[in-house]
Coordinates of C-alpha atoms in Angstrom, one line a residue:
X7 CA 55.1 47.6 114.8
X8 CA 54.7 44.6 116.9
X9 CA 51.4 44.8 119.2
X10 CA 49.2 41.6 121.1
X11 CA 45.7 43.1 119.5
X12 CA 42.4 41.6 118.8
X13 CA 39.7 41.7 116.1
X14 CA 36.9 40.8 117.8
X15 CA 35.9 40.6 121.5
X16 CA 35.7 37.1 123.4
X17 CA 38.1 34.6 125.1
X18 CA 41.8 35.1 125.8
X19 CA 42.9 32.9 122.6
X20 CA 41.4 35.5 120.8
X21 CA 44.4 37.9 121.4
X22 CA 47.1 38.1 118.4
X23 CA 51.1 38.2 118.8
X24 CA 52.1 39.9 115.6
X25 CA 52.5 43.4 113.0
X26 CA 50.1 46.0 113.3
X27 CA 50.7 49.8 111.5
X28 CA 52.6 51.8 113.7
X29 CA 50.2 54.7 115.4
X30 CA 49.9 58.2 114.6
X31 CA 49.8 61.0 116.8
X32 CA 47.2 64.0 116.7
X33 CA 48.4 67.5 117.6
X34 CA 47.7 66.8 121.7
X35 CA 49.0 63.5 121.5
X36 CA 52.9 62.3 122.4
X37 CA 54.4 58.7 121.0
X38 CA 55.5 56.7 123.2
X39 CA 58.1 53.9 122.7
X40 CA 56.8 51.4 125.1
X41 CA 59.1 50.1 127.4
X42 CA 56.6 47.3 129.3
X43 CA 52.9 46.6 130.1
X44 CA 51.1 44.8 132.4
X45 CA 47.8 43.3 132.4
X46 CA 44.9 43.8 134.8
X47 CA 42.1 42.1 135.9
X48 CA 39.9 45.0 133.8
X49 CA 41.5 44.1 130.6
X50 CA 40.5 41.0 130.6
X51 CA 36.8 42.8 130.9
X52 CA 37.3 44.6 127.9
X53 CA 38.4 41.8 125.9
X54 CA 35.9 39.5 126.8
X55 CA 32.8 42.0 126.4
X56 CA 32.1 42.3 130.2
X57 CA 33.1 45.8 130.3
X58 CA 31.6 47.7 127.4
X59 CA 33.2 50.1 125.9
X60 CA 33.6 51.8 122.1
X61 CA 36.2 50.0 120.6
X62 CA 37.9 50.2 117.0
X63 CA 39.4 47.0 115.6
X64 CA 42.4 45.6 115.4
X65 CA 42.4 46.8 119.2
X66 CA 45.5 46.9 121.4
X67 CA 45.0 45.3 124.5
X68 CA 46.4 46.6 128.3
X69 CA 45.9 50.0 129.5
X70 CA 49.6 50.2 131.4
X71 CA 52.8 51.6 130.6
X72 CA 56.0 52.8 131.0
X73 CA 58.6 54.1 128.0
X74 CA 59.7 56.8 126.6
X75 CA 58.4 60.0 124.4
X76 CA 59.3 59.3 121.0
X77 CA 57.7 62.1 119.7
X78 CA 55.1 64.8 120.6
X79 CA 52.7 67.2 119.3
X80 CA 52.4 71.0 118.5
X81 CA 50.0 71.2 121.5
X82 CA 51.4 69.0 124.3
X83 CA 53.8 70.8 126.2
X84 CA 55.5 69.5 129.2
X85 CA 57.0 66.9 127.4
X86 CA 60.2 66.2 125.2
X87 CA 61.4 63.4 123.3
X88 CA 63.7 60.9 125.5
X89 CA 61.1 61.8 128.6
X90 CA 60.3 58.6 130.7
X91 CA 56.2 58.5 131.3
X92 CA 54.0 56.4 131.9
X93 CA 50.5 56.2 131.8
X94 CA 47.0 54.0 133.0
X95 CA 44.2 54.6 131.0
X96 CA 44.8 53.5 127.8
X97 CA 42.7 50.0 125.9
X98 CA 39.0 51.6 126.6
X99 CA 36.8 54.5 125.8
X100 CA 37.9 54.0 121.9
X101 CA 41.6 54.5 122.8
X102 CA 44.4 51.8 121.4
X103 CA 46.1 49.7 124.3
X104 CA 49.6 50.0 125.0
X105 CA 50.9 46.3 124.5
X106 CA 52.7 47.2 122.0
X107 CA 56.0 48.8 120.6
X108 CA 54.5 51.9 120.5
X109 CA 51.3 53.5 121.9
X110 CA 49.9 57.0 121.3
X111 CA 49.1 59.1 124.4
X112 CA 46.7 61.7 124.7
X113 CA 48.5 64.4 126.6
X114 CA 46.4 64.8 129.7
X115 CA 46.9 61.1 130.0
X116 CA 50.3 61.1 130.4
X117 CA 53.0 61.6 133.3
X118 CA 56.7 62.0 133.7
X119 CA 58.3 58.6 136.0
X120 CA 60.0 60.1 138.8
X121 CA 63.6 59.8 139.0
X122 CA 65.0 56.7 139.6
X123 CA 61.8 54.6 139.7
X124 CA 62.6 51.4 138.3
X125 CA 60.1 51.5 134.9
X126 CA 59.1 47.5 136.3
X127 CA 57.8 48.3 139.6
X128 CA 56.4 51.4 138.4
X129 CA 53.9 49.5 135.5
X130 CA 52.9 46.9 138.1
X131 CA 51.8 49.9 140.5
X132 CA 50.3 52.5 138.6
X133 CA 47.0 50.6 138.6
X134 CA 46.5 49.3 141.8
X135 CA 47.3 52.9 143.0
X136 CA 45.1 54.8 141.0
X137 CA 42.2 53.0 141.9
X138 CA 43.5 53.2 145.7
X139 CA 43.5 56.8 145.5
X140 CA 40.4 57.3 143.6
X141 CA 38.2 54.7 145.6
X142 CA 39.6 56.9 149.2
X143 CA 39.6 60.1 148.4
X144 CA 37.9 60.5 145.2
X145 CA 35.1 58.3 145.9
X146 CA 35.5 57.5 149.8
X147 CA 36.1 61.3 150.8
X148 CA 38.7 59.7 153.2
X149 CA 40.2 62.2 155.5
X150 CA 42.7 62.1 158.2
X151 CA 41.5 60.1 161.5
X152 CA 39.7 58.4 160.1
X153 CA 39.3 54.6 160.1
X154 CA 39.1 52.8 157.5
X155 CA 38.8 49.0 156.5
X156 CA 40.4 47.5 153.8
X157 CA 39.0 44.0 152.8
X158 CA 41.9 41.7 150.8
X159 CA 44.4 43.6 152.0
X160 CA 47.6 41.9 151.1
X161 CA 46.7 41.7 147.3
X162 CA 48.0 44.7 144.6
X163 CA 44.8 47.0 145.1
X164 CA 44.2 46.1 149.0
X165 CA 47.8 47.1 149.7
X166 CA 47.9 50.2 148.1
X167 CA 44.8 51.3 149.7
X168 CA 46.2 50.7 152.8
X169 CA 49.5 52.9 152.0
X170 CA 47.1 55.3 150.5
X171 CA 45.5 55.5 153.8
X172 CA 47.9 55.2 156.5
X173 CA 50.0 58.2 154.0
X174 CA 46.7 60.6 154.5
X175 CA 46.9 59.6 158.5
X176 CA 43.5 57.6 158.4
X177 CA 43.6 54.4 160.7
X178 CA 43.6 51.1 158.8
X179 CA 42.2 48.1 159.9
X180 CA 43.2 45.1 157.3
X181 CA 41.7 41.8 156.7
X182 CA 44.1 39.2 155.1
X183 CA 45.2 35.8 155.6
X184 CA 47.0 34.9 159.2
X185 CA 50.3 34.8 157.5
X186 CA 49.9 38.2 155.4
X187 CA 49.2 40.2 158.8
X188 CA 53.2 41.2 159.3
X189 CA 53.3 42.3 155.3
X190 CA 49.9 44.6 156.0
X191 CA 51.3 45.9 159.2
X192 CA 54.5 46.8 157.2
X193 CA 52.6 48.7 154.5
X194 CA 50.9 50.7 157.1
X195 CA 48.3 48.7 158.8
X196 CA 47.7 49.7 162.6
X197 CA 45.2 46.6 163.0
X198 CA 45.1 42.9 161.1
X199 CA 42.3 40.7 160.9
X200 CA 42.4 37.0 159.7
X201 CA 39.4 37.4 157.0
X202 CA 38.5 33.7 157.7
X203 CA 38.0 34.3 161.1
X204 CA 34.4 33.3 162.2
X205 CA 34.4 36.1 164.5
X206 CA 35.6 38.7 162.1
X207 CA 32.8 41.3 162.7
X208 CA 32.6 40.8 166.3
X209 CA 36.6 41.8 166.2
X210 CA 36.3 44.6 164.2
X211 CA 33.3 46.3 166.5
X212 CA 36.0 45.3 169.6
X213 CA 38.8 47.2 167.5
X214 CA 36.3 50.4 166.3
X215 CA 33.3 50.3 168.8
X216 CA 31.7 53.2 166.6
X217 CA 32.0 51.9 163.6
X218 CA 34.2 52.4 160.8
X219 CA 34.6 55.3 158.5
X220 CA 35.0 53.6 155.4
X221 CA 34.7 50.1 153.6
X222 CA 36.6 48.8 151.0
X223 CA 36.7 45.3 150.0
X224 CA 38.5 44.3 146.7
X225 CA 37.6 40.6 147.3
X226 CA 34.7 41.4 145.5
X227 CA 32.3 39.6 147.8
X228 CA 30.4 42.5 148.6
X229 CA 28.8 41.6 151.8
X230 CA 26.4 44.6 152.0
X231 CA 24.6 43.3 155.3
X232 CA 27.7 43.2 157.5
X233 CA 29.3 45.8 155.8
X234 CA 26.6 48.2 157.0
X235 CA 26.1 46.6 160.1
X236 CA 30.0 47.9 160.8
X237 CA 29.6 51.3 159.2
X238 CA 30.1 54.6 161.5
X239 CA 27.0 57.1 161.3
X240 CA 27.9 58.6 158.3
X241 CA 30.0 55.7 156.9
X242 CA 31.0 55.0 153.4
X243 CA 31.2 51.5 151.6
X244 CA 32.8 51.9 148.3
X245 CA 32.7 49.0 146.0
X246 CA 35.8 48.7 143.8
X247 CA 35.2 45.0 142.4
X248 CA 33.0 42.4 141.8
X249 CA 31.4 43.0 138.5
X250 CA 29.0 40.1 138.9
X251 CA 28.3 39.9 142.3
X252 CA 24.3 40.5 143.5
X253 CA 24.6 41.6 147.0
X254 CA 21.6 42.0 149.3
X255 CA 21.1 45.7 150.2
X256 CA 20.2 45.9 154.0
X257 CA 18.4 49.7 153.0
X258 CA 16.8 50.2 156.4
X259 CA 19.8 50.2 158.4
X260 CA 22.0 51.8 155.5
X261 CA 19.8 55.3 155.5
X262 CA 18.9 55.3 159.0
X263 CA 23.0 55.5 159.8
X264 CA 23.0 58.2 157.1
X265 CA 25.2 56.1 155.3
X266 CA 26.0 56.0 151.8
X267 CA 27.1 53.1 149.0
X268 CA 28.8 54.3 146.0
X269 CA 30.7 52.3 143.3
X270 CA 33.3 53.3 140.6
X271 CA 35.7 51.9 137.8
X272 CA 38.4 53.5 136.8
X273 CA 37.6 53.7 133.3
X274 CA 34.7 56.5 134.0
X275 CA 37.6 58.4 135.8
X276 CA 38.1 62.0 134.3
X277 CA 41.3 63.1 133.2
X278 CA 41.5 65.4 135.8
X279 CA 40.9 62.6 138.3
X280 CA 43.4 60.4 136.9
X281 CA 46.0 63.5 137.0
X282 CA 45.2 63.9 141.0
X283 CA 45.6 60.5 141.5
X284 CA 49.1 60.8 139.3
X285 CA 50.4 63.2 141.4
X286 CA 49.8 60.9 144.5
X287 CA 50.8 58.0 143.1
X288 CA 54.5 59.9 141.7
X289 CA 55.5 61.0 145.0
X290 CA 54.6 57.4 146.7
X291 CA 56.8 56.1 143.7
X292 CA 59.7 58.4 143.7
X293 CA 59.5 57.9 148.1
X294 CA 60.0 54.0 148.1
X295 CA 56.5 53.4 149.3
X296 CA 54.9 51.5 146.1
X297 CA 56.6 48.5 145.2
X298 CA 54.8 45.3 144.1
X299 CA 54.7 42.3 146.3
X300 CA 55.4 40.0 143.1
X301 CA 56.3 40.1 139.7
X302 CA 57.1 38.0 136.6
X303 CA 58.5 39.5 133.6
X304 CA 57.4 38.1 129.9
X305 CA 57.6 38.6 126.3
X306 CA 54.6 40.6 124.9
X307 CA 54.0 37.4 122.6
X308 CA 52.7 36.0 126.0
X309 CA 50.0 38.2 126.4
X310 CA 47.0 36.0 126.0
X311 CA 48.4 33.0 127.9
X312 CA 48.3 35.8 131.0
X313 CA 45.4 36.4 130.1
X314 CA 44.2 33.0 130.2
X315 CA 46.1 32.6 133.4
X316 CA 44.8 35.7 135.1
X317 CA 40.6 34.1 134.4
X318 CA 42.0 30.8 135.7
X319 CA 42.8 32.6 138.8
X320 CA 46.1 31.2 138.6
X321 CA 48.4 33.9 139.5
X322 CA 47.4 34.6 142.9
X323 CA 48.1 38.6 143.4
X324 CA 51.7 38.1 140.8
X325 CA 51.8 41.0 138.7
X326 CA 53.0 40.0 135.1
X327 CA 54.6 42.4 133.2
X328 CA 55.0 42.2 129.4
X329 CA 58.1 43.5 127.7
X330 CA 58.4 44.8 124.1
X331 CA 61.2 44.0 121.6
X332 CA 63.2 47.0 123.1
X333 CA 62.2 46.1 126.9
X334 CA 63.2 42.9 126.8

């Protein structure tokens, strides 16, 4: 089969366009005839040897898809050849990506598409999403009432953690750019806040004079000191991105509000974790809610020039998805 693999890890050019042997599924696995991929910001982690993880070379890059069952094993019921899944954690933790023709999927990895979901808006979503759901409620211990603020709110992970939390009826206050504020407010937003804004903080204590419930920024900029500063008693700051940031930790003020810091990555997520999210993310699909903002649609030959163009920081929240032979 066709695959974009590597053989050892280091820079985008390292990524190969070309014939692989097809996988082979164990008894709780299902082949899966991929449809289309996507690449995220983490894969470009693993390939480059910032995110360690066991790996077995050639290695099949991207963790997304969307396609078909091909065929499934003695133990993985639930699922029958011609099914339309997808999945989001494949590429890491010694499993094979899924930017190729065909990807094997453990079965607890692995859900139906909804009815009627387009298979190109459900690939560039699945991702952001997940991570939404797991750094609110998995992570965050969101709950209804709440208010929560969402830092970078108009990119793919900041806007579906502000669906994610105006859906569980928290209150979201959004930071984006001045002309992203009507595109927050429409995904659910009940306050917007121009990040560059000198007078940010000062705005958001006017907004939610006791502090906010929780703080998520995926800008990655981890401002620890205002961050607490702005934190309800109680208040959570979950940190999403930013894998070589070096924050200042204002510790006096952070336990003294008996408030908490906690990170995560998807990758440690448990199977069980990634099914709850699933679930969330399927009926958000299958309701209209989760669509992505932009897209561009390539052959999967292209996958290290995305790559390449997603560390050059030049494609500015566009989601690029990667179509095999068959998706094309």
């Amino acid at each position: 089969m066709r695959a974009a693999f590597i053989e050892k890890l280091g820079p985008p050019e390292n990524i190969r366009y070309g014939e692989i042997p097809a996988p082979r599924p164990g008894p709780t696995d299902v082949l899966v005839d991929v449809t289309v991929t996507t690449v995220n910001p983490v894969d470009t982690f693993v390939r480059s040897g910032l995110f360690r993880t066991p790996a077995e070379f050639p290695l099949v890059v991207s963790r997304d898809l969307v396609g078909t069952v091909a065929a499934t094993g003695p133990s993985t019921p639930g699922f029958a050849v011609g099914d339309p899944v997808w999945s989001n954690s494949l590429g890491h933790g010694g499993r094979q990506g899924a930017a190729a023709e065909q990807a094997v999927v453990s079965a607890d990895r692995l859900y139906h598409l909804p009815e009627g979901v387009d298979p190109d808006e459900a690939v560039a979503m699945v991702h952001p999403a997940a991570t939404a759901h797991l750094g609110l409620f998995t992570h965050g211990r969101v709950r209804p009432g709440e208010t929560v603020l969402v830092g970078g709110a108009a990119g793919n992970v900041g806007g579906a953690l502000v669906v994610l939390a105006a859906e569980a009826g928290a209150r979201v206050i959004a930071t984006a750019s001045a002309e992203d504020a009507d595109y927050c407010r429409g995904l659910g937003a009940a306050e917007v806040l121009d990040y560059r804004d000198p007078e940010l903080a000062r705005r958001v204590r006017d907004i939610s004079p006791r502090g906010v419930d929780a703080h998520l920024d995926t800008s990655g900029s981890n401002d620890l000191a205002t961050a607490v500063d702005l934190l309800a008693p109680r208040g959570r700051i979950v940190l999403l991105a930013g894998a070589r940031s070096r924050p200042v930790l204002p510790a006096g003020a952070l336990y003294m509000k008996d408030c908490s810091i906690v990170g995560f990555v998807i990758s440690h997520a448990t199977s069980a974790e990634l099914a709850e999210a699933a679930t969330t993310v399927n009926r958000l699909l299958a309701a209209g809610r989760l669509r992505p903002r932009s897209t561009e649609v390539l052959p999967l030959s292209a996958a290290a020039d995305v790559h390449r163009r997603m560390e050059r920081g030049d494609l500015n929240g566009r989601r690029v998805l990667l179509r095999t032979g068959s998706g094309a």
